[in-house]
Amino acid sequence: MLNERLNLLGSIGCALCLLGSTVIVIHSPKEEEVGSMAELALKMKDAGFLIYVILIILATGFIVVYVAPRYGHSNILVYISVCSLIGSLSVLSVKGLGLAIKETLAGNQQFTNWLTYFWLASVAMCVSVQLIYLNKALDIFNTSMVTPIYYVFFTTFVILASSILYKEWSCLGASDVIGNFVGFLTTIIGIFQMQLFRDVNISLYQVQRLVSRPSASLANADFSSSSTNLVDDYCMRQSNSNRRMVYT
């Protein structure tokens, strides 16, 4: 609908992002079941979770006040970072609100509990911030770039927040720890590839043409030019070489 397309390297980078985040989800710790609002309230009082929430709020405030006005229009990660950081809290808030509704439907009234309204206010505030800054990112940057990067960052921070609140990382084996590490590195590589080569005008057809060239010709070809089209660069240099031969 928006006529936005990824080049070949961007598509590979997007696939790496999705592959890495999938590996993270597969090897991530499973959330511990919380059966009541009272249990959830006890977990919320944990020092680690409170420190995480404070750090998220401070980091988001710093990005919004200082970083976004200066780099928001040139760096795609600025607005996406705000959405992802706040998004990790919004998922926990939705889970808490859902638990309150579930208990109420089961006959244990929770709309007289102040914690229910706390979760409701948190959901409204977090989702509003996410919508505002996600729309800013979509207005400035290519949708095909924003979507996979936001998906990766959002998934990573949600898993981190859930692990801190429910403390499942202590139950992970060595294979799961390695899987999470490899998945995270894969997503980082994918993001860097999408960012570094987003302006390189190369397609699968152009790669096939380059591969079909004799190896000797490719070795003599200089691709260090600032041109973003590798095939046109090669053809231009071959044409200049032919002109020099005719002149001689």
XYZ file of N, CA and C in Angstrom:
744
model
N 0.820 -1.213 0.000
C 0.000 0.000 0.000
C 0.855 1.264 0.000
N 1.993 1.237 0.695
C 2.851 2.408 0.796
C 3.963 2.406 -0.248
N 4.026 1.354 -1.071
C 5.061 1.230 -2.097
C 6.469 1.325 -1.513
N 6.665 0.743 -0.343
C 7.971 0.702 0.298
C 8.553 -0.699 0.145
N 9.786 -0.750 -0.322
C 10.400 -2.034 -0.606
C 11.763 -2.132 0.070
N 12.097 -3.337 0.531
C 13.438 -3.618 1.034
C 14.306 -4.138 -0.102
N 15.570 -3.715 -0.116
C 16.475 -4.315 -1.089
C 16.859 -5.717 -0.622
N 17.731 -6.366 -1.369
C 18.085 -7.754 -1.065
C 18.736 -7.861 0.314
N 19.693 -7.000 0.605
C 20.373 -7.056 1.897
C 19.429 -6.707 3.039
N 18.497 -5.793 2.786
C 17.507 -5.463 3.804
C 16.585 -6.631 4.099
N 16.209 -7.371 3.053
C 15.355 -8.543 3.262
C 16.075 -9.614 4.066
N 17.367 -9.810 3.768
C 18.152 -10.781 4.543
C 18.273 -10.325 5.994
N 18.505 -9.025 6.211
C 18.582 -8.493 7.564
C 17.278 -8.661 8.317
N 16.151 -8.441 7.633
C 14.843 -8.636 8.250
C 14.649 -10.092 8.643
N 15.044 -11.008 7.766
C 14.922 -12.434 8.076
C 15.792 -12.808 9.282
N 16.984 -12.218 9.384
C 17.850 -12.480 10.535
C 17.217 -11.968 11.831
N 16.563 -10.801 11.755
C 15.884 -10.258 12.942
C 14.792 -11.207 13.417
N 13.980 -11.666 12.486
C 12.883 -12.565 12.856
C 13.424 -13.908 13.350
N 14.483 -14.401 12.712
C 15.082 -15.668 13.141
C 15.658 -15.548 14.552
N 16.391 -14.466 14.797
C 16.982 -14.278 16.117
C 15.949 -14.125 17.211
N 14.893 -13.354 16.957
C 13.855 -13.182 17.972
C 13.093 -14.479 18.213
N 12.937 -15.288 17.163
C 12.279 -16.592 17.338
C 13.117 -17.506 18.225
N 14.438 -17.491 18.019
C 15.327 -18.297 18.855
C 15.250 -17.839 20.318
N 15.172 -16.526 20.525
C 15.057 -15.998 21.891
C 13.778 -16.482 22.558
N 12.674 -16.421 21.811
C 11.392 -16.846 22.377
C 11.400 -18.338 22.702
N 12.004 -19.142 21.820
C 12.045 -20.587 22.054
C 12.830 -20.925 23.314
N 13.937 -20.220 23.516
C 14.811 -20.534 24.656
C 14.535 -19.665 25.874
N 13.564 -18.780 25.790
C 13.287 -17.899 26.922
C 12.586 -18.669 28.030
N 12.719 -18.202 29.267
C 12.033 -18.861 30.389
C 10.527 -18.689 30.282
N 9.809 -19.712 30.711
C 8.345 -19.654 30.683
C 7.844 -18.937 31.930
N 6.813 -18.130 31.730
C 6.288 -17.356 32.845
C 5.686 -18.264 33.913
N 5.969 -17.939 35.150
C 5.391 -18.666 36.271
C 3.933 -18.257 36.431
N 3.067 -19.224 36.661
C 1.649 -18.929 36.796
C 1.379 -18.161 38.084
N 0.589 -17.096 37.964
C 0.164 -16.309 39.112
C -1.340 -16.454 39.213
N -1.804 -16.986 40.327
C -3.224 -17.327 40.428
C -4.113 -16.250 40.988
N -3.548 -15.222 41.623
C -4.388 -14.215 42.261
C -3.688 -12.871 42.249
N -4.485 -11.826 42.502
C -3.934 -10.482 42.562
C -3.015 -10.327 43.766
N -3.297 -11.067 44.831
C -2.455 -10.988 46.021
C -1.045 -11.489 45.725
N -0.930 -12.582 44.974
C 0.387 -13.104 44.598
C 1.128 -12.125 43.700
N 0.398 -11.521 42.760
C 1.013 -10.556 41.863
C 1.490 -9.324 42.628
N 0.708 -8.895 43.623
C 1.090 -7.737 44.434
C 2.376 -8.011 45.201
N 2.546 -9.222 45.692
C 3.769 -9.584 46.400
C 4.981 -9.548 45.476
N 4.807 -10.032 44.244
C 5.911 -10.035 43.296
C 6.290 -8.614 42.875
N 5.291 -7.717 42.849
C 5.569 -6.333 42.460
C 6.416 -5.600 43.492
N 6.424 -6.078 44.728
C 7.204 -5.433 45.789
C 8.674 -5.853 45.774
N 9.032 -6.759 44.879
C 10.414 -7.223 44.809
C 11.337 -6.074 44.402
N 12.490 -5.992 45.048
C 13.422 -4.886 44.801
C 13.917 -4.864 43.358
N 14.183 -6.044 42.789
C 14.668 -6.099 41.411
C 13.676 -5.535 40.430
N 12.398 -5.865 40.620
C 11.369 -5.360 39.713
C 11.189 -3.858 39.870
N 11.218 -3.356 41.097
C 11.073 -1.919 41.328
C 12.233 -1.144 40.708
N 13.447 -1.684 40.825
C 14.604 -1.033 40.214
C 14.465 -1.011 38.697
N 13.983 -2.121 38.126
C 13.789 -2.175 36.671
C 12.794 -1.117 36.217
N 11.672 -0.992 36.917
C 10.656 -0.009 36.539
C 11.218 1.401 36.631
N 11.962 1.693 37.691
C 12.550 3.024 37.848
C 13.546 3.317 36.731
N 14.385 2.340 36.393
C 15.353 2.529 35.317
C 14.659 2.747 33.974
N 13.574 2.015 33.722
C 12.833 2.183 32.470
C 12.246 3.583 32.378
N 11.670 4.062 33.469
C 11.072 5.397 33.472
C 12.144 6.466 33.269
N 13.278 6.334 33.955
C 14.358 7.313 33.805
C 14.947 7.290 32.398
N 15.170 6.093 31.869
C 15.728 5.979 30.515
C 14.775 6.554 29.477
N 13.484 6.254 29.625
C 12.495 6.781 28.681
C 12.415 8.300 28.767
N 12.412 8.833 29.989
C 12.377 10.284 30.149
C 13.594 10.955 29.537
N 14.778 10.358 29.695
C 15.993 10.918 29.105
C 15.922 10.916 27.584
N 15.428 9.811 27.016
C 15.324 9.731 25.553
C 14.327 10.750 25.024
N 13.182 10.868 25.690
C 12.132 11.785 25.225
C 12.582 13.238 25.337
N 13.229 13.592 26.444
C 13.581 14.987 26.693
C 14.856 15.407 25.973
N 15.876 14.567 25.980
C 17.183 14.962 25.457
C 17.506 14.359 24.090
N 17.347 13.045 23.945
C 17.802 12.364 22.730
C 16.855 12.600 21.555
N 15.550 12.436 21.762
C 14.588 12.521 20.664
C 14.621 13.856 19.920
N 14.642 15.014 20.605
C 14.687 16.271 19.844
C 15.935 16.433 18.988
N 17.020 15.791 19.350
C 18.287 15.955 18.631
C 18.510 14.891 17.566
N 18.132 13.650 17.866
C 18.468 12.557 16.958
C 17.248 11.768 16.476
N 16.062 12.146 16.914
C 14.875 11.375 16.558
C 14.593 11.325 15.077
N 14.943 12.384 14.337
C 14.657 12.436 12.903
C 15.753 11.811 12.049
N 16.862 11.415 12.677
C 17.964 10.832 11.906
C 18.295 9.402 12.318
N 17.869 8.992 13.498
C 18.175 7.649 13.993
C 16.878 6.904 14.275
N 16.684 5.792 13.603
C 15.429 5.044 13.709
C 15.258 4.395 15.081
N 16.355 4.186 15.801
C 16.284 3.479 17.082
C 15.751 4.349 18.215
N 15.714 5.670 18.050
C 15.319 6.561 19.141
C 13.855 6.349 19.514
N 12.955 6.546 18.557
C 11.528 6.394 18.843
C 11.166 4.934 19.121
N 11.837 4.015 18.440
C 11.558 2.596 18.669
C 11.972 2.192 20.078
N 13.047 2.766 20.587
C 13.474 2.461 21.954
C 12.430 2.893 22.971
N 11.833 4.067 22.759
C 10.780 4.532 23.668
C 9.598 3.569 23.649
N 9.167 3.175 22.450
C 8.035 2.241 22.329
C 8.346 0.906 22.994
N 9.543 0.425 22.826
C 9.901 -0.895 23.348
C 10.045 -0.885 24.862
N 10.680 0.149 25.397
C 10.858 0.236 26.845
C 9.513 0.337 27.563
N 8.661 1.230 27.079
C 7.336 1.375 27.672
C 6.481 0.144 27.373
N 6.710 -0.475 26.219
C 5.944 -1.665 25.858
C 6.166 -2.821 26.812
N 7.376 -2.936 27.367
C 7.632 -4.005 28.328
C 6.775 -3.831 29.573
N 6.508 -2.581 29.960
C 5.640 -2.334 31.106
C 4.167 -2.504 30.744
N 3.822 -2.186 29.501
C 2.417 -2.315 29.102
C 1.969 -3.770 29.088
N 2.857 -4.694 28.702
C 2.501 -6.113 28.689
C 2.239 -6.601 30.104
N 3.090 -6.209 31.056
C 2.868 -6.589 32.444
C 1.573 -5.984 32.988
N 1.276 -4.746 32.563
C 0.039 -4.104 33.017
C -1.190 -4.813 32.467
N -1.121 -5.212 31.207
C -2.240 -5.940 30.600
C -2.452 -7.276 31.302
N -1.344 -7.928 31.656
C -1.458 -9.209 32.367
C -2.126 -9.007 33.727
N -1.739 -7.954 34.440
C -2.354 -7.681 35.732
C -3.828 -7.340 35.606
N -4.172 -6.530 34.607
C -5.584 -6.183 34.394
C -6.389 -7.406 33.989
N -5.812 -8.247 33.155
C -6.499 -9.473 32.757
C -6.735 -10.402 33.929
N -5.778 -10.461 34.840
C -5.942 -11.291 36.031
C -7.067 -10.750 36.915
N -7.177 -9.421 37.019
C -8.245 -8.823 37.812
C -9.623 -9.136 37.221
N -9.732 -9.042 35.912
C -11.004 -9.356 35.245
C -11.344 -10.836 35.404
N -10.327 -11.683 35.289
C -10.548 -13.122 35.442
C -11.054 -13.464 36.837
N -10.460 -12.872 37.859
C -10.909 -13.136 39.222
C -12.318 -12.584 39.463
N -12.617 -11.432 38.868
C -13.952 -10.851 39.036
C -15.012 -11.740 38.419
N -14.755 -12.267 37.243
C -15.710 -13.157 36.587
C -15.871 -14.463 37.352
N -14.827 -14.851 38.085
C -14.901 -16.079 38.888
C -15.633 -15.867 40.211
N -16.046 -14.640 40.498
C -16.801 -14.368 41.720
C -16.030 -13.630 42.778
N -14.727 -13.398 42.558
C -13.913 -12.669 43.531
C -13.760 -11.235 43.040
N -14.614 -10.347 43.515
C -14.667 -8.967 43.040
C -13.336 -8.255 43.232
N -12.783 -7.720 42.114
C -11.501 -7.035 42.161
C -11.597 -5.559 41.803
N -12.787 -5.091 41.425
C -12.923 -3.682 41.070
C -13.055 -2.793 42.295
N -13.009 -3.392 43.473
C -12.868 -2.635 44.705
C -11.421 -2.599 45.169
N -10.547 -3.258 44.417
C -9.121 -3.308 44.731
C -8.404 -2.177 43.982
N -7.652 -1.362 44.700
C -6.964 -0.235 44.067
C -5.956 -0.686 43.021
N -5.433 -1.916 43.175
C -4.449 -2.414 42.231
C -5.039 -2.586 40.836
N -6.329 -2.896 40.757
C -6.987 -3.022 39.454
C -6.954 -1.697 38.698
N -7.246 -0.614 39.381
C -7.244 0.700 38.737
C -5.817 1.173 38.435
N -4.879 0.704 39.243
C -3.481 1.007 38.933
C -3.078 0.367 37.604
N -3.455 -0.910 37.421
C -3.147 -1.589 36.166
C -3.874 -0.938 34.999
N -5.128 -0.536 35.217
C -5.903 0.107 34.150
C -5.251 1.415 33.725
N -4.837 2.226 34.684
C -4.172 3.485 34.362
C -2.836 3.233 33.665
N -2.113 2.203 34.101
C -0.830 1.876 33.486
C -1.004 1.453 32.033
N -2.033 0.644 31.774
C -2.292 0.212 30.396
C -2.596 1.419 29.510
N -3.479 2.305 29.978
C -3.860 3.472 29.183
C -2.656 4.368 28.900
N -1.831 4.609 29.909
C -0.685 5.496 29.738
C 0.374 4.869 28.837
N 0.706 3.608 29.081
C 1.754 2.945 28.293
C 1.360 2.794 26.830
N 0.135 2.386 26.580
C -0.319 2.215 25.196
C -0.360 3.558 24.470
N -0.760 4.622 25.164
C -0.791 5.946 24.548
C 0.604 6.395 24.135
N 1.588 6.200 25.023
C 2.971 6.573 24.696
C 3.479 5.752 23.519
N 3.180 4.458 23.518
C 3.609 3.609 22.405
C 3.029 4.075 21.083
N 1.741 4.395 21.060
C 1.096 4.842 19.826
C 1.693 6.148 19.321
N 1.944 7.080 20.232
C 2.474 8.385 19.831
C 3.846 8.238 19.182
N 4.746 7.514 19.830
C 6.116 7.437 19.321
C 6.268 6.431 18.190
N 5.410 5.433 18.145
C 5.440 4.530 16.993
C 4.967 5.257 15.743
N 3.937 6.095 15.877
C 3.484 6.898 14.731
C 4.548 7.881 14.279
N 5.305 8.451 15.226
C 6.397 9.339 14.843
C 7.455 8.586 14.040
N 7.783 7.379 14.484
C 8.770 6.583 13.748
C 8.267 6.229 12.355
N 6.983 5.875 12.245
C 6.419 5.504 10.949
C 6.313 6.700 10.014
N 6.122 7.900 10.553
C 6.039 9.097 9.722
C 7.381 9.470 9.117
N 8.461 9.118 9.807
C 9.793 9.541 9.367
C 10.511 8.446 8.581
N 10.401 7.204 9.037
C 11.198 6.121 8.469
C 10.327 5.127 7.715
N 10.990 4.309 6.921
C 10.316 3.311 6.115
C 9.626 2.277 7.004
N 8.374 1.963 6.680
C 7.612 1.006 7.478
C 8.276 -0.362 7.507
N 8.857 -0.773 6.388
C 9.508 -2.077 6.321
C 10.756 -2.139 7.176
N 11.300 -0.977 7.582
C 12.431 -0.942 8.505
C 11.953 -0.881 9.951
N 10.906 -0.080 10.197
C 10.417 0.119 11.562
C 9.833 -1.166 12.133
N 9.035 -1.878 11.337
C 8.288 -3.033 11.846
C 9.188 -4.129 12.413
N 10.169 -4.650 11.663
C 10.990 -5.733 12.236
C 11.863 -5.281 13.396
N 12.410 -4.055 13.324
C 13.256 -3.575 14.422
C 12.434 -3.392 15.688
N 11.239 -2.837 15.548
C 10.367 -2.670 16.713
C 9.954 -4.021 17.286
N 9.682 -4.972 16.418
C 9.307 -6.312 16.869
C 10.410 -6.940 17.707
N 11.644 -6.795 17.255
C 12.781 -7.393 17.965
C 12.993 -6.705 19.312
N 13.030 -5.376 19.316
C 13.258 -4.642 20.562
C 12.125 -4.883 21.559
N 10.899 -4.852 21.070
C 9.742 -5.048 21.943
C 9.775 -6.442 22.578
N 10.030 -7.465 21.767
C 10.083 -8.838 22.284
C 11.191 -8.999 23.320
N 12.353 -8.413 23.061
C 13.484 -8.537 23.976
C 13.177 -7.910 25.335
N 12.620 -6.707 25.333
C 12.345 -6.028 26.600
C 11.179 -6.663 27.353
N 10.215 -7.210 26.630
C 9.113 -7.901 27.309
C 9.629 -9.147 28.022
N 10.495 -9.918 27.354
C 11.076 -11.110 27.983
C 11.916 -10.720 29.194
N 12.676 -9.625 29.075
C 13.497 -9.163 30.196
C 12.629 -8.764 31.385
N 11.568 -7.995 31.128
C 10.691 -7.559 32.213
C 9.989 -8.740 32.874
N 9.514 -9.684 32.081
C 8.833 -10.849 32.635
C 9.786 -11.705 33.457
N 11.031 -11.826 32.998
C 11.995 -12.634 33.745
C 12.340 -12.001 35.081
N 12.371 -10.663 35.131
C 12.667 -9.993 36.390
C 11.499 -10.123 37.363
N 10.273 -9.985 36.855
C 9.109 -10.051 37.730
C 8.846 -11.474 38.216
N 8.981 -12.458 37.332
C 8.632 -13.839 37.675
C 9.831 -14.718 38.005
N 11.053 -14.193 37.753
C 12.298 -14.881 38.156
C 12.399 -16.303 37.604
N 12.310 -16.429 36.298
C 12.438 -17.761 35.708
C 13.852 -18.067 35.243
N 14.744 -17.039 35.174
C 16.077 -17.262 34.621
C 16.901 -18.220 35.473
N 16.573 -18.315 36.753
C 17.318 -19.234 37.615
C 17.074 -20.693 37.250
N 16.020 -20.942 36.502
C 15.674 -22.312 36.109
C 16.209 -22.676 34.732
N 16.890 -21.758 34.056
C 17.376 -22.024 32.707
C 18.615 -22.898 32.734
N 18.691 -23.813 31.763
C 19.881 -24.628 31.594
C 20.903 -23.933 30.716
N 22.061 -24.574 30.557
C 23.137 -23.982 29.766
C 22.727 -23.808 28.307
N 21.989 -24.782 27.750
C 21.577 -24.694 26.352
C 20.644 -23.515 26.108
N 19.741 -23.246 27.065
C 18.825 -22.119 26.911
C 19.556 -20.786 27.036
N 20.537 -20.712 27.919
C 21.326 -19.491 28.054
C 22.087 -19.207 26.762
N 22.714 -20.253 26.215
C 23.431 -20.088 24.944
C 22.465 -19.723 23.822
N 21.290 -20.347 23.814
C 20.288 -20.037 22.796
C 19.850 -18.585 22.841
N 19.628 -18.051 24.041
C 19.262 -16.645 24.168
C 20.382 -15.726 23.704
N 21.619 -16.080 24.034
C 22.768 -15.267 23.629
C 22.928 -15.268 22.110
N 22.820 -16.445 21.505
C 22.945 -16.545 20.043
C 21.799 -15.811 19.353
N 20.597 -15.967 19.876
C 19.456 -15.271 19.288
C 19.606 -13.763 19.353
N 20.116 -13.266 20.485
C 20.315 -11.828 20.622
C 21.368 -11.321 19.645
N 22.475 -12.037 19.496
C 23.510 -11.639 18.542
C 22.982 -11.661 17.112
N 22.141 -12.652 16.795
C 21.569 -12.738 15.452
C 20.699 -11.525 15.148
N 19.883 -11.116 16.120
C 19.039 -9.938 15.902
C 19.881 -8.675 15.752
N 20.954 -8.559 16.518
C 21.823 -7.386 16.399
C 22.451 -7.326 15.008
N 22.913 -8.473 14.510
C 23.508 -8.519 13.173
C 22.472 -8.124 12.121
N 21.255 -8.635 12.257
C 20.203 -8.293 11.316
C 19.890 -6.811 11.314
N 19.819 -6.196 12.495
C 19.523 -4.763 12.591
C 20.636 -3.937 11.959
N 21.891 -4.290 12.252
C 23.009 -3.557 11.673
C 23.020 -3.701 10.150
N 22.711 -4.881 9.649
C 22.707 -5.077 8.202
C 21.620 -4.236 7.541
N 20.439 -4.184 8.156
C 19.359 -3.376 7.591
C 19.719 -1.901 7.587
N 20.410 -1.443 8.628
C 20.758 -0.032 8.734
C 21.924 0.350 7.826
N 22.963 -0.482 7.786
C 24.163 -0.126 7.046
C 23.953 -0.174 5.542
N 23.103 -1.077 5.060
C 22.959 -1.285 3.615
C 21.578 -0.887 3.099
N 20.883 -0.003 3.825
C 19.530 0.362 3.399
C 19.535 1.209 2.123
N 20.655 1.915 1.854
C 20.737 2.762 0.657
C 21.472 2.095 -0.497
N 21.874 0.846 -0.325
C 22.567 0.124 -1.393
C 21.529 -0.435 -2.364
N 21.608 0.010 -3.599
C 20.623 -0.382 -4.604
C 21.060 -1.692 -5.256
N 20.705 -2.797 -4.627
C 21.099 -4.102 -5.140
C 19.924 -5.066 -5.027
N 19.756 -5.883 -6.051
C 18.667 -6.859 -6.080
C 19.244 -8.244 -6.364
N 18.386 -9.251 -6.291
C 18.831 -10.610 -6.565
C 19.262 -10.757 -8.017
N 18.588 -10.076 -8.938
C 18.959 -10.134 -10.352
C 20.359 -9.562 -10.572
N 20.676 -8.476 -9.873
C 21.999 -7.882 -10.016
C 23.081 -8.797 -9.457
N 22.786 -9.471 -8.350
C 23.746 -10.418 -7.789
C 23.986 -11.565 -8.753
N 22.937 -12.059 -9.395
C 23.096 -13.133 -10.376
C 23.969 -12.700 -11.547
N 23.823 -11.446 -11.967
C 24.660 -10.948 -13.067
C 26.118 -10.868 -12.647
N 26.364 -10.442 -11.414
C 27.740 -10.376 -10.932
C 28.357 -11.762 -10.804
N 27.570 -12.710 -10.310
C 28.082 -14.066 -10.142
C 28.405 -14.702 -11.478
N 27.640 -14.367 -12.507
C 27.858 -14.968 -13.823
C 29.084 -14.410 -14.526
N 29.668 -13.326 -14.020
C 30.860 -12.771 -14.638
C 32.064 -13.676 -14.377
N 33.043 -13.702 -15.285
C 34.272 -14.471 -15.032
C 34.975 -13.952 -13.791
N 35.603 -14.860 -13.058
C 36.264 -14.486 -11.809
C 37.386 -13.480 -12.037
N 38.109 -13.611 -13.156
C 39.201 -12.689 -13.445
C 38.681 -11.276 -13.627
N 37.544 -11.161 -14.311
C 36.960 -9.840 -14.534
C 36.504 -9.231 -13.225
N 35.947 -10.051 -12.366
C 35.494 -9.555 -11.066
C 36.670 -9.129 -10.208
N 37.788 -9.858 -10.315
C 38.955 -9.512 -9.510
C 39.529 -8.166 -9.929
N 39.428 -7.842 -11.236
C 39.959 -6.577 -11.736
C 39.005 -5.418 -11.534
N 37.740 -5.745 -11.206
C 36.740 -4.688 -11.035
C 36.910 -4.045 -9.675
N 36.810 -2.713 -9.642
C 36.950 -1.961 -8.391
C 35.574 -1.531 -7.914
N 35.138 -2.082 -6.792
C 33.821 -1.774 -6.258
C 33.906 -0.800 -5.085
N 35.041 -0.116 -4.938
C 35.197 0.801 -3.809
C 34.572 2.162 -4.068
N 33.961 2.350 -5.238
C 33.338 3.624 -5.549
C 32.138 3.868 -4.656
N 31.735 5.120 -4.547
C 30.582 5.471 -3.712
C 29.267 5.146 -4.393
N 29.303 4.637 -5.613
C 28.066 4.276 -6.303
C 27.315 3.218 -5.525
N 25.994 3.317 -5.515
C 25.175 2.371 -4.756
C 24.642 1.254 -5.625
N 24.905 1.270 -6.927
C 24.444 0.208 -7.800
C 25.655 -0.554 -8.296
N 25.859 -1.759 -7.806
C 27.078 -2.507 -8.100
C 27.183 -2.887 -9.572
N 26.079 -3.280 -10.175
C 26.109 -3.703 -11.583
C 26.403 -2.528 -12.493
N 25.750 -1.381 -12.265
C 26.003 -0.195 -13.087
C 27.448 0.263 -12.934
N 27.989 0.161 -11.719
C 29.371 0.529 -11.474
C 30.312 -0.362 -12.282
N 30.023 -1.651 -12.304
C 30.855 -2.596 -13.046
C 30.776 -2.325 -14.545
N 29.561 -2.123 -15.042
C 29.385 -1.892 -16.475
C 30.058 -0.593 -16.907
N 29.973 0.449 -16.079
C 30.598 1.724 -16.409
C 32.105 1.577 -16.531
N 32.713 0.823 -15.610
C 34.154 0.641 -15.642
C 34.582 -0.210 -16.838
N 33.785 -1.194 -17.194
C 34.108 -2.004 -18.377
C 34.034 -1.157 -19.647
N 33.043 -0.248 -19.699
C 32.917 0.627 -20.867
C 34.113 1.561 -20.973
N 34.557 2.115 -19.847
C 35.726 2.991 -19.873
C 36.984 2.232 -20.295
N 37.080 0.990 -19.872
C 38.231 0.169 -20.255
C 38.248 -0.082 -21.758
N 37.082 -0.349 -22.350
C 36.990 -0.590 -23.794
C 37.367 0.665 -24.568
N 36.969 1.835 -24.052
C 37.328 3.071 -24.746
C 38.853 3.263 -24.757
N 39.506 2.947 -23.627
C 40.960 3.091 -23.580
C 41.643 2.143 -24.561
N 41.108 0.931 -24.711
C 41.707 -0.040 -25.639
C 41.567 0.458 -27.089
N 40.387 1.006 -27.447
C 40.191 1.510 -28.808
C 41.137 2.675 -29.091
N 41.306 3.551 -28.134
C 42.203 4.703 -28.297
C 43.632 4.231 -28.526
N 44.079 3.233 -27.806
C 45.438 2.735 -27.954
C 45.647 2.135 -29.361
